[in-house]
Tab-separated table of C-alpha atoms in Angstrom:
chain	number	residue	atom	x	y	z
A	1	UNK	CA	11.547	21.458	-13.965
A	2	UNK	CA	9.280	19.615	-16.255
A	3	UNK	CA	6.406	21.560	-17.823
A	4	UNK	CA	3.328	20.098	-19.886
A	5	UNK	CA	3.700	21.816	-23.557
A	6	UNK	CA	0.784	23.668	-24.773
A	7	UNK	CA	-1.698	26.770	-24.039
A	8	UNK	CA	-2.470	27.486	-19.826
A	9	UNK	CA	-6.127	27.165	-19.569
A	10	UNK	CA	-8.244	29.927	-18.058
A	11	UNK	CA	-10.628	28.706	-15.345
A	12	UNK	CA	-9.777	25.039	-15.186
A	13	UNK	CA	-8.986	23.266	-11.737
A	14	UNK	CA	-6.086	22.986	-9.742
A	15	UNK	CA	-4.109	20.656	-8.399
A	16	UNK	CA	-0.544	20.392	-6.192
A	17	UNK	CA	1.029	17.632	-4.832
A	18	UNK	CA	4.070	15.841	-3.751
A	19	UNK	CA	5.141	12.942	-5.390
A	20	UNK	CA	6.161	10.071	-3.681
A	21	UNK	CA	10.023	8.969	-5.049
A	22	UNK	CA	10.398	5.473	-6.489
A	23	UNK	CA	10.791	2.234	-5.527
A	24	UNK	CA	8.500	3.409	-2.582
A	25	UNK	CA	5.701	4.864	-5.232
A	26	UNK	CA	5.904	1.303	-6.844
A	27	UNK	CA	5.543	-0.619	-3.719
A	28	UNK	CA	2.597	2.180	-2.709
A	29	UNK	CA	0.965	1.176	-5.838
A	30	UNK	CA	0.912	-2.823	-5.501
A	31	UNK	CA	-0.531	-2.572	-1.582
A	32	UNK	CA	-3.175	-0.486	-2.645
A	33	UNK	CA	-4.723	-2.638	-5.485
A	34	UNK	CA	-4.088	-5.523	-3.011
A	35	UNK	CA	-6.735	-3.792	-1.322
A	36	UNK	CA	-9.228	-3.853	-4.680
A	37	UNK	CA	-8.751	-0.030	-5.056
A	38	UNK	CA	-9.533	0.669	-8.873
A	39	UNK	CA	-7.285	3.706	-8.860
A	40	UNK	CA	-3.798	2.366	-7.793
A	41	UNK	CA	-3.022	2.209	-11.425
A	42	UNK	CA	-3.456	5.463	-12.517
A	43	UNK	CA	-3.170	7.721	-9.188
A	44	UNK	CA	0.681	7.696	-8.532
A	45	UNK	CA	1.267	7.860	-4.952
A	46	UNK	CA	1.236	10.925	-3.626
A	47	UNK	CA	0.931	13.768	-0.681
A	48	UNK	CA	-2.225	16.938	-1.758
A	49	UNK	CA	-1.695	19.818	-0.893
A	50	UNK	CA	-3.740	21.667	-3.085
A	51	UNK	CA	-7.125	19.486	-4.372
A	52	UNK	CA	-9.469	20.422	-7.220
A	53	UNK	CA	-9.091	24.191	-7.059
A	54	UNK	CA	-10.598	26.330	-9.652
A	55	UNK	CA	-8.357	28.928	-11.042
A	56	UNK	CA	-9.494	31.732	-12.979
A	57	UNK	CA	-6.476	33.265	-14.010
A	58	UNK	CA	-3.944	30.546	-14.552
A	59	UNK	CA	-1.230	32.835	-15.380
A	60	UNK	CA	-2.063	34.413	-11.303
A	61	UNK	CA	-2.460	30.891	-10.003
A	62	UNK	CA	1.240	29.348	-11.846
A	63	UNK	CA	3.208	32.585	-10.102
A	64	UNK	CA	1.443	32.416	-6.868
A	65	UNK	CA	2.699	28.300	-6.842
A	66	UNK	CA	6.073	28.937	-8.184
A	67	UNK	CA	6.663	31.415	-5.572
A	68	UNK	CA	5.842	29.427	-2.934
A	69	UNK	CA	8.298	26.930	-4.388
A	70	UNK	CA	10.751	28.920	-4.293
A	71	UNK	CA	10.723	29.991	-0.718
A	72	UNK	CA	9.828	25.812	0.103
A	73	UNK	CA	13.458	24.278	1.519
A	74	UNK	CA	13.539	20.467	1.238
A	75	UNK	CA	12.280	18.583	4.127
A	76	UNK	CA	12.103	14.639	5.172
A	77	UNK	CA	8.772	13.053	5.376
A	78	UNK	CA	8.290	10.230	7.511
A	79	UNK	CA	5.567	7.632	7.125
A	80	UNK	CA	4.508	5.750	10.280
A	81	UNK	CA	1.634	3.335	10.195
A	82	UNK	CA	-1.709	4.134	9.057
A	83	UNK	CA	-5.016	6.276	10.261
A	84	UNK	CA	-8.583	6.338	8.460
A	85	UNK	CA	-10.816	9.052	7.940
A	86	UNK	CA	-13.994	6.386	8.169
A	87	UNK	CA	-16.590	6.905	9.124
A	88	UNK	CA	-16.561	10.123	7.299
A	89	UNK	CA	-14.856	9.388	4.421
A	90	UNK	CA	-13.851	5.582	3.380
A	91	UNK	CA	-10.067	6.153	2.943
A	92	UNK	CA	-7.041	3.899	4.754
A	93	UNK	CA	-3.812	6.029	4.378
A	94	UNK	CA	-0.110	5.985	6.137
A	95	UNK	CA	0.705	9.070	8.343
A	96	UNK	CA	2.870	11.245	7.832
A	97	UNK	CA	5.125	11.342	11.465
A	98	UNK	CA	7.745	13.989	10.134
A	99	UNK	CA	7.131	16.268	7.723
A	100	UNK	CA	3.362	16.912	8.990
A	101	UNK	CA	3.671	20.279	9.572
A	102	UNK	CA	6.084	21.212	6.769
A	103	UNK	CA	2.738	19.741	4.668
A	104	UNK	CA	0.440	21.755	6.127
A	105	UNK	CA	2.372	25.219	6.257
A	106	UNK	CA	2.943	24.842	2.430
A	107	UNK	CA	-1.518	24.362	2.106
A	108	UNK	CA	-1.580	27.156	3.991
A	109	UNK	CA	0.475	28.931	1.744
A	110	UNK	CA	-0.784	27.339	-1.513
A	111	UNK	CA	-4.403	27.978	-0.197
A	112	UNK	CA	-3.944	31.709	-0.323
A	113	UNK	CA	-4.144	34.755	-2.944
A	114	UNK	CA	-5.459	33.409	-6.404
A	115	UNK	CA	-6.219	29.702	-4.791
A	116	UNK	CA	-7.755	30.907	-1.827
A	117	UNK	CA	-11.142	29.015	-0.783
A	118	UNK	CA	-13.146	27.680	2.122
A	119	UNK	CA	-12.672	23.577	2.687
A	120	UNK	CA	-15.116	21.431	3.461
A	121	UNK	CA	-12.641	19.381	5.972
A	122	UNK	CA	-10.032	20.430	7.579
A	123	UNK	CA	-6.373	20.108	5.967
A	124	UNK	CA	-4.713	16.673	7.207
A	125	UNK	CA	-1.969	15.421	4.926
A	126	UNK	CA	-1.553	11.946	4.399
A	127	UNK	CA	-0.695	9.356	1.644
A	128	UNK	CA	-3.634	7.138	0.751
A	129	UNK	CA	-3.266	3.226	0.291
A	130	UNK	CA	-7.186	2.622	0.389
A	131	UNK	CA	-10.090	4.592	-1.155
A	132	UNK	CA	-13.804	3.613	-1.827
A	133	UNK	CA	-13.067	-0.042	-1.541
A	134	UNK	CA	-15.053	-2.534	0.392
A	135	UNK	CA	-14.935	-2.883	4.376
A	136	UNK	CA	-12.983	-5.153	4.183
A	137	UNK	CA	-10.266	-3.985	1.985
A	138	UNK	CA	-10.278	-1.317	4.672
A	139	UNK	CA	-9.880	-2.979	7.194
A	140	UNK	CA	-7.183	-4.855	5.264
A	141	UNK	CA	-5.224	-1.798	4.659
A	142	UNK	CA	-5.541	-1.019	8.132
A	143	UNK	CA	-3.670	-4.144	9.257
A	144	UNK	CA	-1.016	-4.977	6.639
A	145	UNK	CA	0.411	-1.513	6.380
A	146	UNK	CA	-0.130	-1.203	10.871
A	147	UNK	CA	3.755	-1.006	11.126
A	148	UNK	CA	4.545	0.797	7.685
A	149	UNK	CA	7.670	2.705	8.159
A	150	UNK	CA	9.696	4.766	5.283
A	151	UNK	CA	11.098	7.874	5.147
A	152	UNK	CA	11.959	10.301	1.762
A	153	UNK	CA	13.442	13.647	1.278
A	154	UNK	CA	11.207	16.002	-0.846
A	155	UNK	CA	12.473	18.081	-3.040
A	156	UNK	CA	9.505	19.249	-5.187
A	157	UNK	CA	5.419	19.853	-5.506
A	158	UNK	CA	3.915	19.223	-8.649
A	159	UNK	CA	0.753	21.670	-10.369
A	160	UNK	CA	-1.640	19.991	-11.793
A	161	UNK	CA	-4.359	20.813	-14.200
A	162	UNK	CA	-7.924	18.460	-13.902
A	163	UNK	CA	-9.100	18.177	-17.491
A	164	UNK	CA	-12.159	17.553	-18.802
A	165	UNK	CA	-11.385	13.932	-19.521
A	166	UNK	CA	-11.662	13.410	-15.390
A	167	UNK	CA	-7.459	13.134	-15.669
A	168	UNK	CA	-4.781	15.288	-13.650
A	169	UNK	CA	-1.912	16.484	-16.286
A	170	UNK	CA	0.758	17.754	-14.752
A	171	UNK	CA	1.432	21.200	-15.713
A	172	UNK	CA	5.156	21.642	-13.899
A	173	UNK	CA	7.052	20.243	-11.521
A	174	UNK	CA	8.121	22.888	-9.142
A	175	UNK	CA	11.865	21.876	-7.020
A	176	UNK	CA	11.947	24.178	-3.807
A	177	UNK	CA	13.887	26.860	-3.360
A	178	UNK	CA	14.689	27.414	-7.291
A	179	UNK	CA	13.541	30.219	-9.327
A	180	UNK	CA	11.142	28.517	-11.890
A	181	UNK	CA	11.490	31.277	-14.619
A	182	UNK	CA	15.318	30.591	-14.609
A	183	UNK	CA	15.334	27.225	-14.392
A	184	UNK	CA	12.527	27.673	-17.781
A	185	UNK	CA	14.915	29.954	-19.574
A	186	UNK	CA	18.105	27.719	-18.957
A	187	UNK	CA	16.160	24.408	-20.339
A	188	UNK	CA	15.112	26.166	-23.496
């Protein structure tokens, strides 16, 4: 487990994803500032599961995530082609084929107790390779990445912490099924 050194804030936002393994995160990366999306260089690739949660008692909040970790088994995500949420939204991303409802069961457990809240949309995980770029980078995104195919096993979630630079820090990287406080104690 990696955790970010210093003080846990008290009624910052929340964040948990999972990221997307290397060399596929690197190749993620490239397509989507092929598309002119400003963000490819400093968004890793990734799966949300939690978004831009406030947490008022982080020290709640980092046990209700680690426990959910720890009951998490690894799973294998598939990515098959791509979907869009326009006109609603102008986002291009892959879908995920296998591991869809793994994705949503952990939201649904991640989106309870201390980081419980009402969404705006419903849940759909995804991986994004386009965001708030022109139509035609859209549409671009769309076709290149039609027959996209890859697969990973995941392992982990990250928490994340939105700062008041604008920035997600990561806080810890949670790997399923392990005790976090034990895995802490045997680092140190």
């Amino acid at each position: 487990m990696t955790a970010l050194a210093g003080p846990r804030p008290s009624g910052s936002c929340v964040g948990v994803t999972i990221p997307i393994p290397e060399p596929l995160a690197g190749d993620l990366e490239s397509w989507r500032g092929s598309f002119g999306d400003p963000m490819a260089a400093v968004v890793p690739p990734h799966i949300t599961l939690i978004t831009t949660t406030p947490a008022t008692d982080w020290d709640e909040t980092i046990d209700h995530v680690r426990s959910v970790a720890r009951r998490q088994r690894p799973f294998t995500v598939r990515l098959v082609g791509t979907g869009s949420f326009r006109p609603v939204s102008p986002v291009v991303f892959l879908n995920l084929e296998e591991g869809f409802d793994e994705c949503v069961a952990l939201h649904t457990q991640l989106q309870a107790g201390p980081l419980d809240r009402d969404l705006e949309f419903p849940f759909h995980p995804h991986v994004t390779v386009a965001h708030d770029v022109s139509e035609a980078g859209l549409d671009a995104a769309v076709e290149v990445l039609q027959a996209f195919e890859a697969s990973f096993e995941v392992r982990s979630m990250g928490l994340y912490e939105h700062v008041p630079s604008g920035l997600w820090k990561l806080r810890e990287e949670l790997h399923f099924g392990e005790d976090a406080d034990s895995s802490e104690a045997a680092a140190g």
